[in-house]
PDB file of C-alpha atoms in Angstrom:
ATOM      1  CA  UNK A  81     -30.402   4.244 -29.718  1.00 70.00           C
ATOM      2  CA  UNK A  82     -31.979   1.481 -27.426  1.00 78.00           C
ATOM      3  CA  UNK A  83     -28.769   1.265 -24.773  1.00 94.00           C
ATOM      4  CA  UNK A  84     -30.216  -0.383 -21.368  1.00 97.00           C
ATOM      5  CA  UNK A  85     -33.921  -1.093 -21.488  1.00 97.00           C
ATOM      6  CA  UNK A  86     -36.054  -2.811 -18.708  1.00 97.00           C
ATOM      7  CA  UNK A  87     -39.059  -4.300 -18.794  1.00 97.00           C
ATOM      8  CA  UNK A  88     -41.541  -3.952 -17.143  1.00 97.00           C
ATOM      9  CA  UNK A  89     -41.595  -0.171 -16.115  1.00 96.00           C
ATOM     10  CA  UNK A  90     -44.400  -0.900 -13.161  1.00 97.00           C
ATOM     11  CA  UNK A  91     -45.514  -4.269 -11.292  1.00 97.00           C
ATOM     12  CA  UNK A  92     -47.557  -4.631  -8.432  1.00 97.00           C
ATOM     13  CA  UNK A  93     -47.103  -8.152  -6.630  1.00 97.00           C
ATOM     14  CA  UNK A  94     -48.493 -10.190  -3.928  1.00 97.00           C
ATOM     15  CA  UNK A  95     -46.356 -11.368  -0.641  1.00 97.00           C
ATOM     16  CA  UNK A  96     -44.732 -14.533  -2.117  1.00 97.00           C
ATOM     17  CA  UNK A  97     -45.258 -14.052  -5.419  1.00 97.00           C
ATOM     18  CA  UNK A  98     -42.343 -14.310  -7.559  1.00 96.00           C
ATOM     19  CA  UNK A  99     -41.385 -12.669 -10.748  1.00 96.00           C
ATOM     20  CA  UNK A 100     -38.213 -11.711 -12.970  1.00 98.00           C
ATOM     21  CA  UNK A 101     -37.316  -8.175 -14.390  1.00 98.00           C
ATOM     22  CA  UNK A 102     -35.954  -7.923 -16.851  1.00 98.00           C
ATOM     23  CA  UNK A 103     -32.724  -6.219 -18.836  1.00 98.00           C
ATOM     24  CA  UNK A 104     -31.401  -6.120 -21.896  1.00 98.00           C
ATOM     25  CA  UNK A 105     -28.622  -3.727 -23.672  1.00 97.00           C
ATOM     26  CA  UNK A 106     -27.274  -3.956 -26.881  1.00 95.00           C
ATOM     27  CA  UNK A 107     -23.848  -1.770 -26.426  1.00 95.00           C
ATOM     28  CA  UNK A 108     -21.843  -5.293 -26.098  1.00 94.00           C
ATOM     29  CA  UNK A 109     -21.244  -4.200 -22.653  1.00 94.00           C
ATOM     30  CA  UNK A 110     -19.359  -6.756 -20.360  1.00 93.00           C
ATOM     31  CA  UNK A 111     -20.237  -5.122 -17.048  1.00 93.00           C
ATOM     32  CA  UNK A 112     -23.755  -5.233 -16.357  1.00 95.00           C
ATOM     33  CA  UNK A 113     -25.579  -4.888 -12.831  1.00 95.00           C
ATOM     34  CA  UNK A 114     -28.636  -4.125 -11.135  1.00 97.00           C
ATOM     35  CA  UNK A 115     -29.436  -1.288  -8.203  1.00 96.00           C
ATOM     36  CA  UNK A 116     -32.121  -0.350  -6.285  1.00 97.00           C
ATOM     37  CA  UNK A 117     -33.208   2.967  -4.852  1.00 96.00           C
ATOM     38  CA  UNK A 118     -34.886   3.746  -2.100  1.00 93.00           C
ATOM     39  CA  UNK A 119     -35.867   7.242  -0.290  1.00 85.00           C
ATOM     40  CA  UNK A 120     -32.516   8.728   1.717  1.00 80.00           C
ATOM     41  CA  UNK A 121     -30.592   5.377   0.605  1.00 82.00           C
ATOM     42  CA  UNK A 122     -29.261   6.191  -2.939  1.00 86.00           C
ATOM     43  CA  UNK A 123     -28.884   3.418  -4.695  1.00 93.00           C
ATOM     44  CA  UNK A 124     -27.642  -0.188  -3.812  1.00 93.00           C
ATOM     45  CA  UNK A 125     -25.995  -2.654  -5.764  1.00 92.00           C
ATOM     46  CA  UNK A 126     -27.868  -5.808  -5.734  1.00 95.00           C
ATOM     47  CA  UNK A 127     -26.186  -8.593  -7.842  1.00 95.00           C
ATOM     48  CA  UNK A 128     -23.709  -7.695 -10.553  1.00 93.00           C
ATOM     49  CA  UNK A 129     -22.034  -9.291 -13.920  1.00 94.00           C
ATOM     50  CA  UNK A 130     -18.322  -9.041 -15.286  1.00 91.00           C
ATOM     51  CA  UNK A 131     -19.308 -11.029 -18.363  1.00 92.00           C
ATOM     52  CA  UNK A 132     -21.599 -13.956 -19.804  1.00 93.00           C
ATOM     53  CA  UNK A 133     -21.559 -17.165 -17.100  1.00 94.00           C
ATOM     54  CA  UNK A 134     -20.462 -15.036 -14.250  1.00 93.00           C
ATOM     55  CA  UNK A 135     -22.026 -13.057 -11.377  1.00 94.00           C
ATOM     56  CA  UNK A 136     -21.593 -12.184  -8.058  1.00 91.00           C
ATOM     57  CA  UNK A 137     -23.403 -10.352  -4.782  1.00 91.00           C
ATOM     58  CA  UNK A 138     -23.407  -6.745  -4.686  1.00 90.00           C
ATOM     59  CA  UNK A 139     -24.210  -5.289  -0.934  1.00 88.00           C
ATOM     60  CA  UNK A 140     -28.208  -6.364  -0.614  1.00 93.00           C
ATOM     61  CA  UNK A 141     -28.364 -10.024  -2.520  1.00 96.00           C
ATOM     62  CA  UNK A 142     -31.021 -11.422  -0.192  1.00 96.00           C
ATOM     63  CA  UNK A 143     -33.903 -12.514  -1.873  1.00 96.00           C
ATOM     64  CA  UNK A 144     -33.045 -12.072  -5.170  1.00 97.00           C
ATOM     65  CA  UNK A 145     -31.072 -14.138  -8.033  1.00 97.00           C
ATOM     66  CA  UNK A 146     -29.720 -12.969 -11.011  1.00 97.00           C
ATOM     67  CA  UNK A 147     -28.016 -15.411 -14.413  1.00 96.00           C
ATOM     68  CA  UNK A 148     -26.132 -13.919 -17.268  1.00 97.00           C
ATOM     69  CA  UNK A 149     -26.106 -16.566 -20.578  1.00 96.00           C
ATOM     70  CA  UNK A 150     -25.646 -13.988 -22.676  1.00 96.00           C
ATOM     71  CA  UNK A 151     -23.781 -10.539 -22.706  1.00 95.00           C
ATOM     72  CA  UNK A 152     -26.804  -8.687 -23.791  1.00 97.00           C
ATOM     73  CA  UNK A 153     -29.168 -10.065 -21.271  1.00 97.00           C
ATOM     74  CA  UNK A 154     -29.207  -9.650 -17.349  1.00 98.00           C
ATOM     75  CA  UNK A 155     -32.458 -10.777 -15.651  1.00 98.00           C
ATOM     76  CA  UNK A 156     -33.140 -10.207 -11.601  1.00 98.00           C
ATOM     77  CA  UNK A 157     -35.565 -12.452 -10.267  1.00 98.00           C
ATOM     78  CA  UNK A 158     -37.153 -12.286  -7.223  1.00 96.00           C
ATOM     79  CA  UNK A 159     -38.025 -15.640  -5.295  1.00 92.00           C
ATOM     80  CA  UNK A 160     -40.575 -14.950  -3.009  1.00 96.00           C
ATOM     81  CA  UNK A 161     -41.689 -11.022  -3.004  1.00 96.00           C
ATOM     82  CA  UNK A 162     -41.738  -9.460   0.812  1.00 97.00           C
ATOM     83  CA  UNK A 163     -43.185  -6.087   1.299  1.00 97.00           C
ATOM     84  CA  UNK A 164     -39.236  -4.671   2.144  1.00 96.00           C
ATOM     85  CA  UNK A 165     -38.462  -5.638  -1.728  1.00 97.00           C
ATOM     86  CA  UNK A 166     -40.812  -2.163  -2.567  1.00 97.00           C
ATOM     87  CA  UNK A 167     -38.228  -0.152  -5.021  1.00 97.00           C
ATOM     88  CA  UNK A 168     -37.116   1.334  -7.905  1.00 97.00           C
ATOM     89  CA  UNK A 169     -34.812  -1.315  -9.626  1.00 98.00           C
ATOM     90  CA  UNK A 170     -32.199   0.205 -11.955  1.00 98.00           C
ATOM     91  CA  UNK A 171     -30.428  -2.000 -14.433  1.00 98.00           C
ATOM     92  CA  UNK A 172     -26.712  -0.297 -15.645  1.00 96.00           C
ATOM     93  CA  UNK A 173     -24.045  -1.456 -17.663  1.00 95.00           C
ATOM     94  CA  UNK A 174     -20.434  -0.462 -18.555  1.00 93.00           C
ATOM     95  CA  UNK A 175     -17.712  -0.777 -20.857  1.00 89.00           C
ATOM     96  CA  UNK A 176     -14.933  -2.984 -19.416  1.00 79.00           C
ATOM     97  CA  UNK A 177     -14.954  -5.312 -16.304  1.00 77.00           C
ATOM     98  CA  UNK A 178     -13.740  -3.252 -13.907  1.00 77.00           C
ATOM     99  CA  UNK A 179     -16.942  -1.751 -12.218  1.00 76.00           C
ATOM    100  CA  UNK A 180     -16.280   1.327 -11.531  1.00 82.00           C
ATOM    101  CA  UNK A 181     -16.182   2.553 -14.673  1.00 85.00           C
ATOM    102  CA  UNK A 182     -18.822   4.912 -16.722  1.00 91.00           C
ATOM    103  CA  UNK A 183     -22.452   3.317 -15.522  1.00 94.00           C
ATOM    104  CA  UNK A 184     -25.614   3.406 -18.486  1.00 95.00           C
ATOM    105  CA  UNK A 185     -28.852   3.271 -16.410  1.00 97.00           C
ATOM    106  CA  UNK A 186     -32.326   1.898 -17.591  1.00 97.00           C
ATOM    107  CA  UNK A 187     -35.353   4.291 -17.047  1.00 96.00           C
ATOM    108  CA  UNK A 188     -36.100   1.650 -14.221  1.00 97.00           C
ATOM    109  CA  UNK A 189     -38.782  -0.656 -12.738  1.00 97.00           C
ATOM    110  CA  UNK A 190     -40.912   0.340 -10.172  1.00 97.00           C
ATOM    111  CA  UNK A 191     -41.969  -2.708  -7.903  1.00 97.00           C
ATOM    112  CA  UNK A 192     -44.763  -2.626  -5.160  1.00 97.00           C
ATOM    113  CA  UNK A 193     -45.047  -5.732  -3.152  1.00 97.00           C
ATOM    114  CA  UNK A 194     -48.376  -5.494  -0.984  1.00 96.00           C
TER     115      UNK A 194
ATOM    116  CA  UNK B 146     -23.275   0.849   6.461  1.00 52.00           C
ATOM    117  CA  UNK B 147     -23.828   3.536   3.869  1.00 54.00           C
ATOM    118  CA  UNK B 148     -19.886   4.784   2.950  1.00 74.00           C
ATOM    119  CA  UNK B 149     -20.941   7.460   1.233  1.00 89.00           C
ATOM    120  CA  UNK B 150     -22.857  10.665   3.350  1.00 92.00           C
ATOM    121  CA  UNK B 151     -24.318  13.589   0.808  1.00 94.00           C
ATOM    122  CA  UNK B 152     -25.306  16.264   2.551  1.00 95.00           C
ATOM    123  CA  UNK B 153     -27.843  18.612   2.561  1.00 96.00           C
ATOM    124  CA  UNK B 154     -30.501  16.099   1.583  1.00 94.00           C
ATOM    125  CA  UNK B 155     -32.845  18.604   0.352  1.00 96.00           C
ATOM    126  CA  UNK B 156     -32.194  21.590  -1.076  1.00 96.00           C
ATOM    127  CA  UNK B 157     -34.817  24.116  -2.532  1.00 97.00           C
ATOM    128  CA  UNK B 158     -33.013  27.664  -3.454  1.00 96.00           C
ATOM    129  CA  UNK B 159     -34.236  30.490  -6.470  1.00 97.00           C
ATOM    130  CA  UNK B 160     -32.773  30.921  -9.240  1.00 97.00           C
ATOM    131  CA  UNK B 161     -29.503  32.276  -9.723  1.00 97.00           C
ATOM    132  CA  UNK B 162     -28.311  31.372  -6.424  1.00 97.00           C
ATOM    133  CA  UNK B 163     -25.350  29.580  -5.953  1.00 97.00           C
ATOM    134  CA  UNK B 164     -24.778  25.778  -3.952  1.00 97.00           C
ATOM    135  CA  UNK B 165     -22.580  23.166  -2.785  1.00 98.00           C
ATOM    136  CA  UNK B 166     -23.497  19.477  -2.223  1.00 98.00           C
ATOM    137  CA  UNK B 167     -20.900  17.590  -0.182  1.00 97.00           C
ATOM    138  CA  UNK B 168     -20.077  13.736  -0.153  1.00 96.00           C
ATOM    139  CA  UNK B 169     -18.284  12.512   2.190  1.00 95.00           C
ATOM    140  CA  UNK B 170     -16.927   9.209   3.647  1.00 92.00           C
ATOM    141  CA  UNK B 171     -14.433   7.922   5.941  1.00 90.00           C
ATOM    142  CA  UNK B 172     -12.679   5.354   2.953  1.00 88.00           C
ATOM    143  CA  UNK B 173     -10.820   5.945   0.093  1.00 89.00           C
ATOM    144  CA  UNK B 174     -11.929   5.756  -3.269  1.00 90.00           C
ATOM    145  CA  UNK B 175      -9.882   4.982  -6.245  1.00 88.00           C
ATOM    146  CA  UNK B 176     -12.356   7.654  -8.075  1.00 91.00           C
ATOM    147  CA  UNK B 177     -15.201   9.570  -7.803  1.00 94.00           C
ATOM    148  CA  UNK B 178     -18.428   9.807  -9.771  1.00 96.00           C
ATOM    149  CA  UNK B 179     -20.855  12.879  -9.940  1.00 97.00           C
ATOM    150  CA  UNK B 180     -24.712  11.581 -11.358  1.00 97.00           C
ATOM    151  CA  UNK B 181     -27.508  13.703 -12.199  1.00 97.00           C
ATOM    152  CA  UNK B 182     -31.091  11.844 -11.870  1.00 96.00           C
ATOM    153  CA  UNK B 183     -34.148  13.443 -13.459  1.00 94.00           C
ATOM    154  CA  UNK B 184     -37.759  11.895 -12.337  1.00 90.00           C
ATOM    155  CA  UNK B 185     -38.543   8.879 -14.100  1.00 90.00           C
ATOM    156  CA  UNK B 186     -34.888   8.345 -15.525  1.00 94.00           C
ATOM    157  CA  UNK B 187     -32.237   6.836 -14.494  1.00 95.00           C
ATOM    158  CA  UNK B 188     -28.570   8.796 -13.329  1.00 96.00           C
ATOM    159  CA  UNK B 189     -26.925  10.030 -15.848  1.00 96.00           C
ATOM    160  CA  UNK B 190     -23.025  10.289 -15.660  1.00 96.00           C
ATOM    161  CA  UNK B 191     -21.431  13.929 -14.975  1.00 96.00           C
ATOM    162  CA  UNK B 192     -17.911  13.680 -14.402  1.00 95.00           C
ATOM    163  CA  UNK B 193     -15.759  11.897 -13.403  1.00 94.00           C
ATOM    164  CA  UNK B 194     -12.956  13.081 -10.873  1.00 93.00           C
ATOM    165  CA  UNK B 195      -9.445  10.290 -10.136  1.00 90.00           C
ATOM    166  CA  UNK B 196      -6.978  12.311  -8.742  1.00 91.00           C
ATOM    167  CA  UNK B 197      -6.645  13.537  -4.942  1.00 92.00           C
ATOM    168  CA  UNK B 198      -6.975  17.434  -5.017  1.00 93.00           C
ATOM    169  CA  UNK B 199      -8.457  17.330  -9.073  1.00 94.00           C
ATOM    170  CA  UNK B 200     -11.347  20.087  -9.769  1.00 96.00           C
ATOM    171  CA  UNK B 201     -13.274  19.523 -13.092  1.00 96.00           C
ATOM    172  CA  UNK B 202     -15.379  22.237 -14.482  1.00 96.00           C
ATOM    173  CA  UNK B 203     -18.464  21.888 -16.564  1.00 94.00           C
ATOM    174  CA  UNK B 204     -19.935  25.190 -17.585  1.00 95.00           C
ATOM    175  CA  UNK B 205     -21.563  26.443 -14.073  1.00 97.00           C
ATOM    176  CA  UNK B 206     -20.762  22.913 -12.017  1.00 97.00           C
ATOM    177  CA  UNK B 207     -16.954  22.362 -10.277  1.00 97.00           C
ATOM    178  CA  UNK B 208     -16.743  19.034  -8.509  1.00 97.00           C
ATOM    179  CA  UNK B 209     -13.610  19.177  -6.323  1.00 96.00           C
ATOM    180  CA  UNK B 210     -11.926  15.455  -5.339  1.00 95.00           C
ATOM    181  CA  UNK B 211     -10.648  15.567  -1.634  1.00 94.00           C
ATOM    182  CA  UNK B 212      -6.713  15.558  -1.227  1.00 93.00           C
ATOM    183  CA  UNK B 213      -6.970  12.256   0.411  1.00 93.00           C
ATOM    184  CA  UNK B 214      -9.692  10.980  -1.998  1.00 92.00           C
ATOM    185  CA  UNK B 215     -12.115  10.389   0.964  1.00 93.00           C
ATOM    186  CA  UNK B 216     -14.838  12.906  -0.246  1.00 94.00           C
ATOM    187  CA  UNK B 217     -15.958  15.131  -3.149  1.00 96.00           C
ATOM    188  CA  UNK B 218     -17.985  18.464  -3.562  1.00 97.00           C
ATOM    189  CA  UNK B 219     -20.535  19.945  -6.190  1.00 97.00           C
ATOM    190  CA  UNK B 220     -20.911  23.447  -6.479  1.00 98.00           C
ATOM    191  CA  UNK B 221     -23.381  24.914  -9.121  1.00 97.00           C
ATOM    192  CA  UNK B 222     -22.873  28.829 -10.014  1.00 97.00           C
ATOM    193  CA  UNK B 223     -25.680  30.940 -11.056  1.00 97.00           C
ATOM    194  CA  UNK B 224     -28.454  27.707 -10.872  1.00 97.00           C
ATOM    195  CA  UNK B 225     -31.054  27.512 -13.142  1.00 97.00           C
ATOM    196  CA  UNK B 226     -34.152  25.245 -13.533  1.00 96.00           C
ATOM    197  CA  UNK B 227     -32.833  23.039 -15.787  1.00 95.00           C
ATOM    198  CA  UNK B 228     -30.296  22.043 -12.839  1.00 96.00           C
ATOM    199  CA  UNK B 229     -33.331  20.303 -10.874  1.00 96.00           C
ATOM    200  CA  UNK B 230     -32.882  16.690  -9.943  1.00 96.00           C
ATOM    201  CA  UNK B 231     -31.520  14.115  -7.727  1.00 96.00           C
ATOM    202  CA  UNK B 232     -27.619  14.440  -7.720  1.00 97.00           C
ATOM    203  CA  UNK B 233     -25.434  11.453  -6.947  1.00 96.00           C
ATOM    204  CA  UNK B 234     -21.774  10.946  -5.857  1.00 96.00           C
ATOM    205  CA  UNK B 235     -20.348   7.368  -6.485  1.00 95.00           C
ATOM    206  CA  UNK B 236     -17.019   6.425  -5.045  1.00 92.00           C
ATOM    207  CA  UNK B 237     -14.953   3.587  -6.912  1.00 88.00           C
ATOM    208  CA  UNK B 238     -14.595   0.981  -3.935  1.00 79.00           C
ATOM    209  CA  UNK B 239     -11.938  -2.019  -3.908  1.00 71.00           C
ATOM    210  CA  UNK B 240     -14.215  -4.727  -2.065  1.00 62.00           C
ATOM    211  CA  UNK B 241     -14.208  -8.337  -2.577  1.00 60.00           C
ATOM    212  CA  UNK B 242     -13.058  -9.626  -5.679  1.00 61.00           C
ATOM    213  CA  UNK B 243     -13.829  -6.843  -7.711  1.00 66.00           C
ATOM    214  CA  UNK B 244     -14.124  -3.197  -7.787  1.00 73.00           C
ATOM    215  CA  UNK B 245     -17.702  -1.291  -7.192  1.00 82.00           C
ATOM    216  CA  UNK B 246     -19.589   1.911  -7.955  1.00 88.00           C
ATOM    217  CA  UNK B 247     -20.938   2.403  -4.428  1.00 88.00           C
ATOM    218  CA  UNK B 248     -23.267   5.208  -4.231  1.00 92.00           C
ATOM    219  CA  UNK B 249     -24.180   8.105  -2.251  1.00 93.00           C
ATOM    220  CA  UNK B 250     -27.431   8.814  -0.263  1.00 90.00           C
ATOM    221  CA  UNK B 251     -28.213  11.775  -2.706  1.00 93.00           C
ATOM    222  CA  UNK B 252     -29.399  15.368  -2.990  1.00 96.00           C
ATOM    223  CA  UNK B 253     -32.569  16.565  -4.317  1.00 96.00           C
ATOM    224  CA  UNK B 254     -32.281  19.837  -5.618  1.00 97.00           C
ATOM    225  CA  UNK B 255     -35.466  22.503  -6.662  1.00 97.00           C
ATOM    226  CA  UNK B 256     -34.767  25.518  -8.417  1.00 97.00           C
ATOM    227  CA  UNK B 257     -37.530  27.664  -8.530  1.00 96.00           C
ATOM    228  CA  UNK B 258     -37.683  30.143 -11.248  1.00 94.00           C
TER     229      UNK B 258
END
């Protein structure tokens, strides 16, 4: 049972680099959205997805951009890497639209930007 | 602004000793999420609590949803090993067009054996 994978697991970047993570589950989920953690912080929605053609800004969109063209698929790139973009990304999806609902995590993607 | 306050942060204890973790905000939350994180994993879903005042048990863990649905504790009987990891509340937040999972700052727990 595949449910949310990421790819990749580790990436080390460059200041002003840019690159895409990426996210995939195959539970026809409609929700799908993407976290990251940081020491003391929990985690901290980023961008999020109700469905395929739509997304909107979680609480920390700056710098990243995120596109949903299908439901299985939910890619976060990030423009221009700063050295404050150094986190765990987590990837989750959910049954429904509502949110707030049941969350499936990926084993994340661990992102150093030197 | 982080809604969501877990305290302690840290928490190393032996085994068999009991424990609360406490989350607490000054909103309201529609519901109330309990996550347990394991290193190199992501959270994986406890329980979840929707009623002011509701206690849910789960063999040696009651989580307890505030009357006024502003906060939420974790307490874990008898702990063993197994019960190390990162433990996160989520709150189910009305913001904006849609609802949200906004999460906690988390616990880290270490039981020693």
């Amino acid at each position: 049972n595949a449910g949310v994978t990421q790819t990749p697991k580790f990436q080390v970047l460059k200041t002003g680099q840019s690159m895409t993570l990426q996210c995939a589950q195959d539970m026809n989920h409609e929700y799908m959205s993407w976290y990251r953690q940081d020491p003391g912080m929990g985690l901290r929605l980023i961008h999020y997805s109700v469905g395929a053609g739509i997304t909107d800004q979680g609480e920390v969109p700056n710098g990243y951009n995120v596109s949903r063209s299908t439901t299985e698929d939910f890619p976060l790139r990030l423009l221009s890497a700063a050295p404050s973009q150094t986190s765990v990304y987590f990837c989750a999806s959910s049954s429904g639209t509502s949110g707030t609902g049941e969350l499936f995590f990926g084993e994340g993607s661990r992102l150093t930007v030197l | 602004t982080q809604l969501l306050e877990q305290s302690p942060q840290f928490l190393s204890i032996q085994e068999g000793e009991n424990l609360t973790v406490y989350c607490n905000s000054s909103s309201v939350f529609s519901s109330l999420q309990w996550y347990r994180q394991e290193p190199g994993e992501g959270p994986v879903l406890l329980v979840t609590v929707v009623t002011g005042g509701e206690v849910k048990k789960l063999k040696r863990l009651t989580f307890q949803f505030g009357d006024a649905r502003k906060d939420s504790s974790l307490h874990i009987t008898a702990a063993q090993p197994g019960d190390t990891g990162l433990y996160l509340c989520a709150g189910g937040y009305y913001g904006g067009a849609t609802n949200k999972l906004i999460f906690g700052t988390g616990t880290l727990l270490a039981v020693q054996p």
